[in-house]
PDB file of C-alpha atoms in Angstrom:
ATOM      1  CA  MET A1230     -30.105   2.064 -17.450  1.00  0.00           C
ATOM      2  CA  SER A1231     -27.140   3.506 -19.430  1.00  0.00           C
ATOM      3  CA  TYR A1232     -25.140   6.483 -18.246  1.00  0.00           C
ATOM      4  CA  SER A1233     -22.965   8.822 -20.164  1.00  0.00           C
ATOM      5  CA  ASN A1234     -19.417   9.679 -19.392  1.00  0.00           C
ATOM      6  CA  LYS A1235     -20.598  13.146 -18.397  1.00  0.00           C
ATOM      7  CA  ASP A1236     -22.963  11.497 -15.914  1.00  0.00           C
ATOM      8  CA  LEU A1237     -20.108   9.464 -14.422  1.00  0.00           C
ATOM      9  CA  VAL A1238     -17.867  12.514 -14.057  1.00  0.00           C
ATOM     10  CA  ALA A1239     -20.763  14.520 -12.314  1.00  0.00           C
ATOM     11  CA  PHE A1240     -21.442  11.550 -10.027  1.00  0.00           C
ATOM     12  CA  ARG A1241     -17.821  11.210  -8.912  1.00  0.00           C
ATOM     13  CA  ILE A1242     -17.405  14.957  -8.291  1.00  0.00           C
ATOM     14  CA  HIS A1243     -20.601  14.771  -6.145  1.00  0.00           C
ATOM     15  CA  LYS A1244     -19.225  11.789  -4.342  1.00  0.00           C
ATOM     16  CA  ALA A1245     -15.853  13.525  -3.662  1.00  0.00           C
ATOM     17  CA  LYS A1246     -17.548  16.597  -2.129  1.00  0.00           C
ATOM     18  CA  GLU A1247     -19.869  14.495  -0.062  1.00  0.00           C
ATOM     19  CA  THR A1248     -17.026  12.291   1.190  1.00  0.00           C
ATOM     20  CA  PHE A1249     -14.999  15.385   2.009  1.00  0.00           C
ATOM     21  CA  ARG A1250     -17.896  16.706   4.191  1.00  0.00           C
ATOM     22  CA  ASP A1251     -17.937  13.371   5.933  1.00  0.00           C
ATOM     23  CA  ALA A1252     -14.185  13.753   6.598  1.00  0.00           C
ATOM     24  CA  GLN A1253     -14.735  17.211   8.212  1.00  0.00           C
ATOM     25  CA  LEU A1254     -17.282  15.710  10.502  1.00  0.00           C
ATOM     26  CA  LEU A1255     -14.923  12.883  11.512  1.00  0.00           C
ATOM     27  CA  LEU A1256     -12.098  15.379  12.194  1.00  0.00           C
ATOM     28  CA  GLU A1257     -14.471  17.369  14.423  1.00  0.00           C
ATOM     29  CA  ALA A1258     -15.216  14.093  16.203  1.00  0.00           C
ATOM     30  CA  MET A1259     -11.503  13.373  16.649  1.00  0.00           C
ATOM     31  CA  ARG A1260     -11.932  10.126  14.679  1.00  0.00           C
ATOM     32  CA  TRP A1261      -8.443  10.310  12.962  1.00  0.00           C
ATOM     33  CA  ASP A1262      -8.336   6.962  11.232  1.00  0.00           C
ATOM     34  CA  SER A1263     -11.812   7.343   9.755  1.00  0.00           C
ATOM     35  CA  ALA A1264     -11.023  10.836   8.750  1.00  0.00           C
ATOM     36  CA  ALA A1265      -7.935   9.643   6.937  1.00  0.00           C
ATOM     37  CA  ASN A1266      -9.967   7.122   5.094  1.00  0.00           C
ATOM     38  CA  ARG A1267     -12.537   9.742   4.005  1.00  0.00           C
ATOM     39  CA  LEU A1268     -10.001  12.310   3.001  1.00  0.00           C
ATOM     40  CA  TYR A1269      -8.293   9.731   0.849  1.00  0.00           C
ATOM     41  CA  TYR A1270     -11.574   8.649  -0.680  1.00  0.00           C
ATOM     42  CA  ALA A1271     -12.663  12.333  -1.381  1.00  0.00           C
ATOM     43  CA  SER A1272      -9.391  12.715  -3.248  1.00  0.00           C
ATOM     44  CA  PHE A1273      -9.760   9.348  -4.984  1.00  0.00           C
ATOM     45  CA  TYR A1274     -13.191  10.114  -6.241  1.00  0.00           C
ATOM     46  CA  MET A1275     -12.182  13.530  -7.715  1.00  0.00           C
ATOM     47  CA  VAL A1276      -9.032  12.014  -9.371  1.00  0.00           C
ATOM     48  CA  SER A1277     -11.318   9.367 -10.721  1.00  0.00           C
ATOM     49  CA  ALA A1278     -13.640  12.057 -12.090  1.00  0.00           C
ATOM     50  CA  TYR A1279     -10.651  13.585 -13.906  1.00  0.00           C
ATOM     51  CA  MET A1280      -9.613  10.166 -15.311  1.00  0.00           C
ATOM     52  CA  ALA A1281     -13.103   9.479 -16.482  1.00  0.00           C
ATOM     53  CA  LYS A1282     -13.374  12.889 -18.274  1.00  0.00           C
ATOM     54  CA  GLN A1283     -10.107  12.107 -20.095  1.00  0.00           C
ATOM     55  CA  GLU A1284     -11.494   8.637 -20.829  1.00  0.00           C
ATOM     56  CA  ILE A1285      -8.704   6.981 -18.959  1.00  0.00           C
ATOM     57  CA  ARG A1286      -9.847   3.711 -17.479  1.00  0.00           C
ATOM     58  CA  VAL A1287      -8.179   2.849 -14.187  1.00  0.00           C
ATOM     59  CA  THR A1288      -9.458  -0.050 -11.967  1.00  0.00           C
ATOM     60  CA  THR A1289      -7.192  -0.061  -8.918  1.00  0.00           C
ATOM     61  CA  HIS A1290      -6.071   2.302  -6.155  1.00  0.00           C
ATOM     62  CA  SER A1291      -2.430   1.842  -7.254  1.00  0.00           C
ATOM     63  CA  GLY A1292      -3.436   2.512 -10.889  1.00  0.00           C
ATOM     64  CA  ILE A1293      -5.169   5.795  -9.884  1.00  0.00           C
ATOM     65  CA  LYS A1294      -2.067   6.886  -7.862  1.00  0.00           C
ATOM     66  CA  SER A1295       0.178   6.038 -10.819  1.00  0.00           C
ATOM     67  CA  ARG A1296      -1.981   7.798 -13.423  1.00  0.00           C
ATOM     68  CA  PHE A1297      -2.561  10.845 -11.042  1.00  0.00           C
ATOM     69  CA  ASN A1298       1.218  11.275 -10.869  1.00  0.00           C
ATOM     70  CA  GLN A1299       1.723  10.708 -14.553  1.00  0.00           C
ATOM     71  CA  GLU A1300      -1.235  12.831 -15.911  1.00  0.00           C
ATOM     72  CA  LEU A1301      -1.441  15.568 -13.328  1.00  0.00           C
ATOM     73  CA  ILE A1302       1.720  15.952 -11.263  1.00  0.00           C
ATOM     74  CA  LYS A1303       4.472  15.382 -13.965  1.00  0.00           C
ATOM     75  CA  THR A1304       2.570  17.622 -16.416  1.00  0.00           C
ATOM     76  CA  GLY A1305       2.244  20.467 -13.775  1.00  0.00           C
ATOM     77  CA  LYS A1306      -1.532  20.582 -14.015  1.00  0.00           C
ATOM     78  CA  ILE A1307      -1.668  20.040 -10.237  1.00  0.00           C
ATOM     79  CA  GLU A1308       0.920  21.429  -7.705  1.00  0.00           C
ATOM     80  CA  LYS A1309       3.598  18.893  -6.718  1.00  0.00           C
ATOM     81  CA  GLU A1310       2.801  19.414  -3.003  1.00  0.00           C
ATOM     82  CA  LEU A1311      -0.694  18.096  -3.625  1.00  0.00           C
ATOM     83  CA  GLY A1312       0.756  15.025  -5.291  1.00  0.00           C
ATOM     84  CA  VAL A1313       2.824  14.511  -2.112  1.00  0.00           C
ATOM     85  CA  ALA A1314      -0.314  14.876  -0.027  1.00  0.00           C
ATOM     86  CA  PHE A1315      -2.322  12.413  -2.231  1.00  0.00           C
ATOM     87  CA  ASN A1316       0.444   9.794  -2.059  1.00  0.00           C
ATOM     88  CA  LYS A1317       0.748  10.378   1.720  1.00  0.00           C
ATOM     89  CA  LEU A1318      -3.073   9.863   2.232  1.00  0.00           C
ATOM     90  CA  PHE A1319      -2.848   6.723   0.157  1.00  0.00           C
ATOM     91  CA  ALA A1320      -0.226   5.374   2.685  1.00  0.00           C
ATOM     92  CA  MET A1321      -2.093   6.601   5.753  1.00  0.00           C
ATOM     93  CA  ARG A1322      -5.344   5.086   4.600  1.00  0.00           C
ATOM     94  CA  GLN A1323      -3.616   1.767   3.928  1.00  0.00           C
ATOM     95  CA  ASP A1324      -2.103   1.757   7.412  1.00  0.00           C
ATOM     96  CA  ALA A1325      -5.207   2.877   9.169  1.00  0.00           C
ATOM     97  CA  ASP A1326      -7.369   0.369   7.395  1.00  0.00           C
ATOM     98  CA  TYR A1327      -5.074  -2.711   7.226  1.00  0.00           C
ATOM     99  CA  GLU A1328      -2.301  -2.517   9.689  1.00  0.00           C
ATOM    100  CA  ASP A1329      -2.908  -3.742  13.300  1.00  0.00           C
ATOM    101  CA  PHE A1330      -1.979  -1.299  16.013  1.00  0.00           C
ATOM    102  CA  GLU A1331      -1.504   1.440  13.483  1.00  0.00           C
ATOM    103  CA  GLU A1332      -3.327   4.671  14.331  1.00  0.00           C
ATOM    104  CA  ILE A1333      -3.234   8.020  12.733  1.00  0.00           C
ATOM    105  CA  ASP A1334      -2.687  10.892  15.048  1.00  0.00           C
ATOM    106  CA  GLU A1335      -4.133  14.427  14.999  1.00  0.00           C
ATOM    107  CA  LYS A1336      -0.821  16.112  14.038  1.00  0.00           C
ATOM    108  CA  ALA A1337      -0.592  13.818  10.973  1.00  0.00           C
ATOM    109  CA  ILE A1338      -4.172  14.168   9.756  1.00  0.00           C
ATOM    110  CA  GLN A1339      -5.347  17.722  10.577  1.00  0.00           C
ATOM    111  CA  PRO A1340      -3.185  19.496   8.012  1.00  0.00           C
ATOM    112  CA  MET A1341      -4.247  17.061   5.285  1.00  0.00           C
ATOM    113  CA  ALA A1342      -7.791  18.398   5.222  1.00  0.00           C
ATOM    114  CA  ALA A1343      -6.621  21.771   3.796  1.00  0.00           C
ATOM    115  CA  GLN A1344      -4.481  19.895   1.177  1.00  0.00           C
ATOM    116  CA  VAL A1345      -7.374  17.769   0.159  1.00  0.00           C
ATOM    117  CA  GLN A1346      -9.623  20.861  -0.195  1.00  0.00           C
ATOM    118  CA  LYS A1347      -7.029  22.439  -2.362  1.00  0.00           C
ATOM    119  CA  LEU A1348      -6.733  19.327  -4.487  1.00  0.00           C
ATOM    120  CA  LEU A1349     -10.458  19.106  -4.924  1.00  0.00           C
ATOM    121  CA  ASP A1350     -10.629  22.722  -5.947  1.00  0.00           C
ATOM    122  CA  GLN A1351      -7.833  22.471  -8.525  1.00  0.00           C
ATOM    123  CA  LEU A1352      -9.186  19.298 -10.000  1.00  0.00           C
ATOM    124  CA  GLU A1353     -12.770  20.737 -10.142  1.00  0.00           C
ATOM    125  CA  LYS A1354     -11.320  23.693 -11.984  1.00  0.00           C
ATOM    126  CA  LEU A1355      -9.544  21.460 -14.513  1.00  0.00           C
ATOM    127  CA  LEU A1356     -12.809  19.438 -14.996  1.00  0.00           C
ATOM    128  CA  GLN A1357     -14.630  22.692 -15.923  1.00  0.00           C
ATOM    129  CA  ASP A1358     -12.100  23.638 -18.603  1.00  0.00           C
TER     130      ASP A1358
END
C-alpha cells in the first residue's frame, strides 16, 4: 500500500500527540527516565512531521536535531527557548537510555513537559498554515 506525504504528516502528528500522552502518564508514575524518552520522542515525531511536510528527508536523530535548528530556530519560526529544550531533551534521552548509572531526576524532567507541549502546539500551528 502506498501512502501520500499528507498521510505521513498526519501519522506523525498523531504519533507525537499519543507519545506525549504516554509521557504524561509516566510523569504521574514518577518514571523520570521513561518520561524523558517519551517527551523527546513526542518532540521528535512532531519535528519529523514538519520536515515531511517540507519534503526534507532526514534519517537520523542528529540530522533531525540539526535541521530543526536550521529550519525552525534560526529562521525564528519556533521560539529559541524551545530549541534549547529540544536539544536538552535529546541529551537527556541519550543519557537515560545509553549511559550506565545515569538517571534523570524530577527537577530536570518535570518542567520539560510544558516546553514540549508548547513545542507541539507551535509546530502543529505551522503545519496547518
